[in-house]
mmCIF file of C-alpha atoms and ligand atoms in Angstrom:
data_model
loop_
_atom_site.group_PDB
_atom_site.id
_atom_site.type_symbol
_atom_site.label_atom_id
_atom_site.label_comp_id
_atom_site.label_asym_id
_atom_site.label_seq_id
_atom_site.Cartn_x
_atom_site.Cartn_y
_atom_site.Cartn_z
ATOM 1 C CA UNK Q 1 -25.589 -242.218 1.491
ATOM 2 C CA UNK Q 2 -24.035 -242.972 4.664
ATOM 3 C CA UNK Q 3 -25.855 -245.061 7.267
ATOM 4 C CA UNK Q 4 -27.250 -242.781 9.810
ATOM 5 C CA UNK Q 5 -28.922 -241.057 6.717
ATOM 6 C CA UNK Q 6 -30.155 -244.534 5.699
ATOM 7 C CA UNK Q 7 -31.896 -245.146 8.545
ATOM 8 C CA UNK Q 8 -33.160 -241.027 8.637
ATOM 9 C CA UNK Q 9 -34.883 -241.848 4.987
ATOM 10 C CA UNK Q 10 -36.757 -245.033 6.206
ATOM 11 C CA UNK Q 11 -38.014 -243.135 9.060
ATOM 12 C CA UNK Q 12 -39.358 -240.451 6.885
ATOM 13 C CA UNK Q 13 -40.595 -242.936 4.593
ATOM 14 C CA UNK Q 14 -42.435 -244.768 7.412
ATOM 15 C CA UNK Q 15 -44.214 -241.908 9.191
ATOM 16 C CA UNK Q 16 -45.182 -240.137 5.784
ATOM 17 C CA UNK Q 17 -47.047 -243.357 4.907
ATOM 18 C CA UNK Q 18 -48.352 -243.715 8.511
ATOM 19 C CA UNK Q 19 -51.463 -242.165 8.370
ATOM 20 C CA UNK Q 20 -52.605 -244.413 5.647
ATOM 21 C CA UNK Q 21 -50.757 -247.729 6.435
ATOM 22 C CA UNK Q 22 -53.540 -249.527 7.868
ATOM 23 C CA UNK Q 23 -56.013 -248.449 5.224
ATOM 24 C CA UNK Q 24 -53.951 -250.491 2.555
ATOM 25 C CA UNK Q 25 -52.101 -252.875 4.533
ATOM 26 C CA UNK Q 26 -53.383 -256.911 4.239
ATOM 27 C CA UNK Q 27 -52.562 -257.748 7.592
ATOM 28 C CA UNK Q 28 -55.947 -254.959 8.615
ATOM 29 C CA UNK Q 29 -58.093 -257.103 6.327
ATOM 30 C CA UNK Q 30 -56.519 -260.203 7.227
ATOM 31 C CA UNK Q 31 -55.951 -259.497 10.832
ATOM 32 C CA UNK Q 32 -57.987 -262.705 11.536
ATOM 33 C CA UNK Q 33 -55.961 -264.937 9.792
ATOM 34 C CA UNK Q 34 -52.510 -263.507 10.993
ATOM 35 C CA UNK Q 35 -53.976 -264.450 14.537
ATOM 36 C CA UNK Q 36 -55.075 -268.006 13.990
ATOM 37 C CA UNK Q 37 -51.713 -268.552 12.047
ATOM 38 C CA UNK Q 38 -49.500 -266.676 15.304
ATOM 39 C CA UNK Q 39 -51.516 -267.989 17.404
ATOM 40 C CA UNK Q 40 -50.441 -271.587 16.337
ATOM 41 C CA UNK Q 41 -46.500 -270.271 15.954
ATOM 42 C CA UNK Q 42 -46.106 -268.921 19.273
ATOM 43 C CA UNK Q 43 -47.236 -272.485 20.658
ATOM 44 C CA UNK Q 44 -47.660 -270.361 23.887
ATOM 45 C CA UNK Q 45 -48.551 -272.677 27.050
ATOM 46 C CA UNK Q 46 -49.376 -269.320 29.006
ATOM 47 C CA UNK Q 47 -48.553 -265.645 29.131
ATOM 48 C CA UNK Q 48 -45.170 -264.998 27.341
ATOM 49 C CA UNK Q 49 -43.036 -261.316 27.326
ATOM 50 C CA UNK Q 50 -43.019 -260.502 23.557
ATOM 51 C CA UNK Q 51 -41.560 -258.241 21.886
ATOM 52 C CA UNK Q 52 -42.475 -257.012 18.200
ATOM 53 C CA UNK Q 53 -39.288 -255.293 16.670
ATOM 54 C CA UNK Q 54 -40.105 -252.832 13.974
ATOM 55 C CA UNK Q 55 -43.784 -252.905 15.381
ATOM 56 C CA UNK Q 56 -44.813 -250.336 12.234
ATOM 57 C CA UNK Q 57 -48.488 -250.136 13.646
ATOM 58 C CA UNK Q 58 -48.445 -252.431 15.852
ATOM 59 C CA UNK Q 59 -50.450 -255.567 13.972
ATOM 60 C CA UNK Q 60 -48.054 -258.287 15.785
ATOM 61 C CA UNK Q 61 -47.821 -256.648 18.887
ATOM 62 C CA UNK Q 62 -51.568 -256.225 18.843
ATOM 63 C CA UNK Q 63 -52.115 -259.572 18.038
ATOM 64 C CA UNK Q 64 -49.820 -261.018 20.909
ATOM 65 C CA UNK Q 65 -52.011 -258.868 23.342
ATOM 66 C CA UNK Q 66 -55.100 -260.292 22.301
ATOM 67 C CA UNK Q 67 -53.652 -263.506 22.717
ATOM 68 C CA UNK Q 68 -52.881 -262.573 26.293
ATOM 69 C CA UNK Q 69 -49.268 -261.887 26.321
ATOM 70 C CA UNK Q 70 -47.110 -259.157 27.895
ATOM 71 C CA UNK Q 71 -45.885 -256.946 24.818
ATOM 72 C CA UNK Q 72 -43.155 -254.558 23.975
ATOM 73 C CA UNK Q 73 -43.006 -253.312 20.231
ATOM 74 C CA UNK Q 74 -39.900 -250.570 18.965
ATOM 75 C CA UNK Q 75 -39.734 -248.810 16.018
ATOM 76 C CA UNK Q 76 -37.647 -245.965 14.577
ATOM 77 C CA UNK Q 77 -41.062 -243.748 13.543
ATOM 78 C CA UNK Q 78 -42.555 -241.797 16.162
ATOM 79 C CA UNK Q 79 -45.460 -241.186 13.080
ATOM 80 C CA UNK Q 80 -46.013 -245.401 13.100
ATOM 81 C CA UNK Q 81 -45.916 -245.493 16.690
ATOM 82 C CA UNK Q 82 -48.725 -243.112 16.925
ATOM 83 C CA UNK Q 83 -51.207 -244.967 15.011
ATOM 84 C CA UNK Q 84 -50.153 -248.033 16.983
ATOM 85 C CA UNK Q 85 -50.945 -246.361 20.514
ATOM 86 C CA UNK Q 86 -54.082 -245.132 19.323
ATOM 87 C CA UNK Q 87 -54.856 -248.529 18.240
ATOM 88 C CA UNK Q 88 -53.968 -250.501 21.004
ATOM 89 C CA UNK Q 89 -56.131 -247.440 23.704
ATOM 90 C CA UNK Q 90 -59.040 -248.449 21.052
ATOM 91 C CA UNK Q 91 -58.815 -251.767 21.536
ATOM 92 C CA UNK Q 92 -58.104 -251.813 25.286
ATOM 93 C CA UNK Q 93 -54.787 -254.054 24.852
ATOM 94 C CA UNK Q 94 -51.673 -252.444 27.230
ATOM 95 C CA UNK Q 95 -48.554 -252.901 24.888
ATOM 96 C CA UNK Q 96 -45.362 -250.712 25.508
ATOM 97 C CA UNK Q 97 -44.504 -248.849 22.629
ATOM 98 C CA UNK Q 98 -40.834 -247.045 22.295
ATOM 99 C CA UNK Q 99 -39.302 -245.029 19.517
ATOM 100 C CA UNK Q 100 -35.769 -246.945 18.579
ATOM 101 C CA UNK Q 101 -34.343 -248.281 16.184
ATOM 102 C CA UNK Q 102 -33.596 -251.948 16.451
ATOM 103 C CA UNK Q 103 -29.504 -252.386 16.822
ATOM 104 C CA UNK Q 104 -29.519 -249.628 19.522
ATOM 105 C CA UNK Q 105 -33.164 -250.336 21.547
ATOM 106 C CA UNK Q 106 -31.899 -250.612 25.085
ATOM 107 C CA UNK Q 107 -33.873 -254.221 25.992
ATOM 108 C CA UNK Q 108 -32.293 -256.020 28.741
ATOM 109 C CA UNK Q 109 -30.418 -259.680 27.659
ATOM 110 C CA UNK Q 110 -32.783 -262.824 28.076
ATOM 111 C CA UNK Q 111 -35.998 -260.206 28.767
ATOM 112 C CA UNK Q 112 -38.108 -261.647 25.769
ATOM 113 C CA UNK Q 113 -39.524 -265.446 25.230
ATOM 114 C CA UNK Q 114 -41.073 -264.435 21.857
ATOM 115 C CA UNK Q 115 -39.354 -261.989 19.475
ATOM 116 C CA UNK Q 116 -41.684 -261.260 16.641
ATOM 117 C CA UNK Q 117 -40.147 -259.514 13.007
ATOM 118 C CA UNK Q 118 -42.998 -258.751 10.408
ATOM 119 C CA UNK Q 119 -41.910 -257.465 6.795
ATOM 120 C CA UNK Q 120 -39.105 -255.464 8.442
ATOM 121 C CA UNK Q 121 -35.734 -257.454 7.603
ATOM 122 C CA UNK Q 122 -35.970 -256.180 4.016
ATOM 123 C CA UNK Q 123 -36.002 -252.564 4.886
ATOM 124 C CA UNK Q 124 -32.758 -252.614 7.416
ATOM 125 C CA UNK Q 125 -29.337 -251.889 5.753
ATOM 126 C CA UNK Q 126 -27.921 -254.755 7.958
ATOM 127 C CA UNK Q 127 -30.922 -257.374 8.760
ATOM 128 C CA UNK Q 128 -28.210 -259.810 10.206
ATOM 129 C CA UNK Q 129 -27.977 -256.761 13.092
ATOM 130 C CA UNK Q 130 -31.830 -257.575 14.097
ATOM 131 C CA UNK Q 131 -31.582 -261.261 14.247
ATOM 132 C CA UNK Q 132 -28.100 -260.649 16.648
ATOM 133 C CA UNK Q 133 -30.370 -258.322 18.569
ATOM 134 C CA UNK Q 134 -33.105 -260.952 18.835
ATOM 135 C CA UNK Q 135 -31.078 -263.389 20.148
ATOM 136 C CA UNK Q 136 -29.633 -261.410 22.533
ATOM 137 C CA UNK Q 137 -32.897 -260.634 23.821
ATOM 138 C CA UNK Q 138 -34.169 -263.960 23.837
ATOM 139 C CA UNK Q 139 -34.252 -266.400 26.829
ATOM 140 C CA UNK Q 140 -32.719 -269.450 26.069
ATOM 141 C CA UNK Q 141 -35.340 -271.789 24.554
ATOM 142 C CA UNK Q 142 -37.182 -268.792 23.156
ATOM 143 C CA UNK Q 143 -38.064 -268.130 19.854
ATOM 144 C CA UNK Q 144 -38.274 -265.713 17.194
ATOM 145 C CA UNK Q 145 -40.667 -265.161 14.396
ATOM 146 C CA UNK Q 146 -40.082 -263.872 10.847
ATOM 147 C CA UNK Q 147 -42.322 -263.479 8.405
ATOM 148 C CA UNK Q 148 -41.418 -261.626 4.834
ATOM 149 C CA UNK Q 149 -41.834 -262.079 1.805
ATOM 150 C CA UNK Q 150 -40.446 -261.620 -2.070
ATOM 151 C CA UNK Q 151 -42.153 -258.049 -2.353
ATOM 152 C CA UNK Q 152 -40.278 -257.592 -5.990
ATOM 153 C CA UNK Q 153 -42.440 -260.205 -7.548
ATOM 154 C CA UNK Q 154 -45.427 -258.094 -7.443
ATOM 155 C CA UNK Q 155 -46.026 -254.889 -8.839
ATOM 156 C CA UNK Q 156 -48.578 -253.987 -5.823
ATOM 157 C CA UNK Q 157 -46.111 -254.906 -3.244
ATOM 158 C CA UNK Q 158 -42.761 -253.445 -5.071
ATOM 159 C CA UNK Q 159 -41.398 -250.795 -2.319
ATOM 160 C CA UNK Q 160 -41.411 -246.743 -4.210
ATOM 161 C CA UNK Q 161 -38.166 -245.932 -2.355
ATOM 162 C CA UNK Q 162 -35.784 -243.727 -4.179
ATOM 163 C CA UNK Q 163 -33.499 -245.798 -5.980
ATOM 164 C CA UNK Q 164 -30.587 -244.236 -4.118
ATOM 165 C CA UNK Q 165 -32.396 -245.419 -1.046
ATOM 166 C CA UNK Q 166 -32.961 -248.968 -2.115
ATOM 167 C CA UNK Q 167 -29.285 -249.619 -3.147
ATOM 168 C CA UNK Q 168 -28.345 -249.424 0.183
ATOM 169 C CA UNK Q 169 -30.426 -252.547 1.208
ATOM 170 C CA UNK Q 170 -29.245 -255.569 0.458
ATOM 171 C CA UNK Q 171 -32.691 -257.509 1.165
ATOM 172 C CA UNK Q 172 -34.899 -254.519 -0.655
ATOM 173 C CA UNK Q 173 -35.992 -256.409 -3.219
ATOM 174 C CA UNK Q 174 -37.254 -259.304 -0.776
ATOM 175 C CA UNK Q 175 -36.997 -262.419 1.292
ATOM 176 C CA UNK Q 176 -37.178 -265.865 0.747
ATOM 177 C CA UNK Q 177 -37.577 -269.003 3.002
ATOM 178 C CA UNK Q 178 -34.409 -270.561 1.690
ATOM 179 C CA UNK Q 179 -32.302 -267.831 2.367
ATOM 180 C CA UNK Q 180 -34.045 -266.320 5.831
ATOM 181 C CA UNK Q 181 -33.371 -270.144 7.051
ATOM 182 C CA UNK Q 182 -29.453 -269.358 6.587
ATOM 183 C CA UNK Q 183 -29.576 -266.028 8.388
ATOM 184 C CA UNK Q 184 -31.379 -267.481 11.192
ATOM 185 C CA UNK Q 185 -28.738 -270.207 11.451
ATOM 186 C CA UNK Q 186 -25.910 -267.810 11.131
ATOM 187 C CA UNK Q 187 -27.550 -265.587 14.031
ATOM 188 C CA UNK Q 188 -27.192 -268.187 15.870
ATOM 189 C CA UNK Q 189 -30.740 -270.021 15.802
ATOM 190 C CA UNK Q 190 -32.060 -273.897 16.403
ATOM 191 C CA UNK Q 191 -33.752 -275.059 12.883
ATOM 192 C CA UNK Q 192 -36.324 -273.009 11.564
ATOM 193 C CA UNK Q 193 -40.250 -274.440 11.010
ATOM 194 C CA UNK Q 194 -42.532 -273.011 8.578
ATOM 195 C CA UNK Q 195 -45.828 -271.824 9.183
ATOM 196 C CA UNK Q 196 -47.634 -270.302 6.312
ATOM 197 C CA UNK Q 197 -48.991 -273.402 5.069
ATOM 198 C CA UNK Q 198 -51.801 -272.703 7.859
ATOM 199 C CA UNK Q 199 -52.983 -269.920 6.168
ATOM 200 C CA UNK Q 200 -56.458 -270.769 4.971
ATOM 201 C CA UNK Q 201 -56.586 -268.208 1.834
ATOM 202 C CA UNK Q 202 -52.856 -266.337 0.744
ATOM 203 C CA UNK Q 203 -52.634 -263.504 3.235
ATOM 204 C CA UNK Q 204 -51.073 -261.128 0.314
ATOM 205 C CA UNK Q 205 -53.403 -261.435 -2.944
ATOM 206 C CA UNK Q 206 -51.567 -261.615 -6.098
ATOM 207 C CA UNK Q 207 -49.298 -264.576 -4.685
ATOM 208 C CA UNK Q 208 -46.204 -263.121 -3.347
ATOM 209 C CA UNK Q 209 -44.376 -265.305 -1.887
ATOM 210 C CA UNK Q 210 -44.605 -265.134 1.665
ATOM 211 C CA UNK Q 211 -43.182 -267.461 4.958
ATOM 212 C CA UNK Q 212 -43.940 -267.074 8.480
ATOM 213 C CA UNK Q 213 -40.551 -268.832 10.268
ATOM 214 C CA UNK Q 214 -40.174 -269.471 14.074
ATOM 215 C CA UNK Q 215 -37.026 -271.004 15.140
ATOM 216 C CA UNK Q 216 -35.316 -271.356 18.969
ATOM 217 C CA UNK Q 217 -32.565 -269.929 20.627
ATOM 218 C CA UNK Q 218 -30.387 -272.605 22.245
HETATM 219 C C1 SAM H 1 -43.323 -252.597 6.343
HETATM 220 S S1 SAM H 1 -43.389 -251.850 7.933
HETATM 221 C C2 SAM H 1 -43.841 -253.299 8.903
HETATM 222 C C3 SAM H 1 -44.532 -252.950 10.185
HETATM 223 C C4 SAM H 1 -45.051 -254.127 11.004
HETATM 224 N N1 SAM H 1 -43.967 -254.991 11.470
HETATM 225 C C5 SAM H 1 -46.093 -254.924 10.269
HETATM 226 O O1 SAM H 1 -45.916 -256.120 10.052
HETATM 227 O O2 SAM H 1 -47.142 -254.337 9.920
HETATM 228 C C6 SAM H 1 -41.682 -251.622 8.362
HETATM 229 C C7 SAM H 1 -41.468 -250.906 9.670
HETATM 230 O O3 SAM H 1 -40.093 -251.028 10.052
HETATM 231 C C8 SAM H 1 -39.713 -249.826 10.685
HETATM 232 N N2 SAM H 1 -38.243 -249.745 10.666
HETATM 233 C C9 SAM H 1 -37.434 -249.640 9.588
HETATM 234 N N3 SAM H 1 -36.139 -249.649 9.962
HETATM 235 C C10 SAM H 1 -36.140 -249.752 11.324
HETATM 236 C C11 SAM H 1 -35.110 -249.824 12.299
HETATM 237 N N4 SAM H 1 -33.808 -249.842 11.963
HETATM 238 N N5 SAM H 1 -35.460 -249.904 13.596
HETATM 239 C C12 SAM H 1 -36.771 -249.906 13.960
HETATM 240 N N6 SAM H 1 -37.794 -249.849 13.076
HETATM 241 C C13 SAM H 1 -37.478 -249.790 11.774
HETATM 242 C C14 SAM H 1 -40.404 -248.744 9.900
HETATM 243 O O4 SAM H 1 -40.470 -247.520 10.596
HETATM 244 C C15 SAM H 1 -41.771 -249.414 9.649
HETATM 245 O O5 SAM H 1 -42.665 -249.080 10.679
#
């Protein structure tokens, strides 16, 4: 599979399951606690320009809205981006929503002070490409936020792509703290602090193991 069809079978993937997504997803249920816990993460003293890359439906991006901030969120699935701009008219929040995928979205340098990356670096064929993007996005001093988790561990979180699919992916089977800590340094980022210890119950039942990591451009 070469890589433009890579990306062409995520997509698919993505806006098949759109409908549906926030019906099963834990961040609808625990959309409360992902706020308190982002809230705390962003350590925002005022409105902030954030953008959510591989917004899916939005749930960051809506989140950073509520909070006050000016929001941007991309993703590759016209299908996920529908549900997310229905969402975000429901709920009265303005957030800019674009179809692209994340290497090529056309975001000016230095536009962002917040780069937010949900549950996204494990479906990319070359996650490094994202954080490079983040940081070039970033103002100095800004920050970006990762949260992921080790999806193989659990049987309700395992992804159902094709196995032909999967192969190409080097972080399909999941994420874990240790190891997003390196890629953030590699990219390029300040020292990474963990957050998920403020989660008052596990945000994904059935223990996965989960981390919500901000760390600073320099
Ligand atoms: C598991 S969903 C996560 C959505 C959202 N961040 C959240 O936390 O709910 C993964 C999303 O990444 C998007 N995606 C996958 N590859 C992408 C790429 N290269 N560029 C932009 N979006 C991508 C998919 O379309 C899907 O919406």
């Amino acid at each position: 599979m070469r890589e433009a069809k890579t990306q062409e079978a995520v997509t698919a993937y993505w806006s098949a399951r759109a409908p549906h997504f926030d019906g099963v997803a834990s961040h609808v249920a625990q959309s409360a606690l992902w706020r308190e816990v982002l809230q705390a993460a962003f350590a925002a003293d005022g409105q902030k320009d954030v953008v959510d890359l591989g917004t899916g439906t939005g749930a960051c991006a809506l989140i950073a809205a509520s909070l006050g901030h000016r929001v941007r969120g991309y993703d590759g699935s016209e299908g996920m981006l529908a549900v997310a701009r229905a969402a975000s008219q429901e709920a009265g929040l303005a957030v800019e929503f674009e179809k692209a995928v994340i290497d090529e979205a056309e975001i000016a340098p230095a536009s962002a002070d917040i780069v937010t990356i949900r549950n996204v670096l494990w479906t990319l064929e070359r996650p490094m490409a994202a954080l490079h993007q983040a940081h070039r996005i970033l103002r100095p001093g800004g920050m970006v936020v990762v949260s992921d988790g080790l999806w193989s561990v659990a049987p309700q979180y395992r992804s159902t792509y094709a196995p032909e699919l999967a192969a190409r992916l080097p972080l399909h089977d999941g994420l874990t703290e240790p190891g997003t800590r390196r890629m953030l340094g590699e990219a390029g980022f300040g020292e990474a602090r963990s957050w998920q210890h403020l989660f008052a119950t596990p945000p994904y039942p059935g223990g996965v193991p989960m981390f919500v990591l901000t760390a600073r451009r320099a």
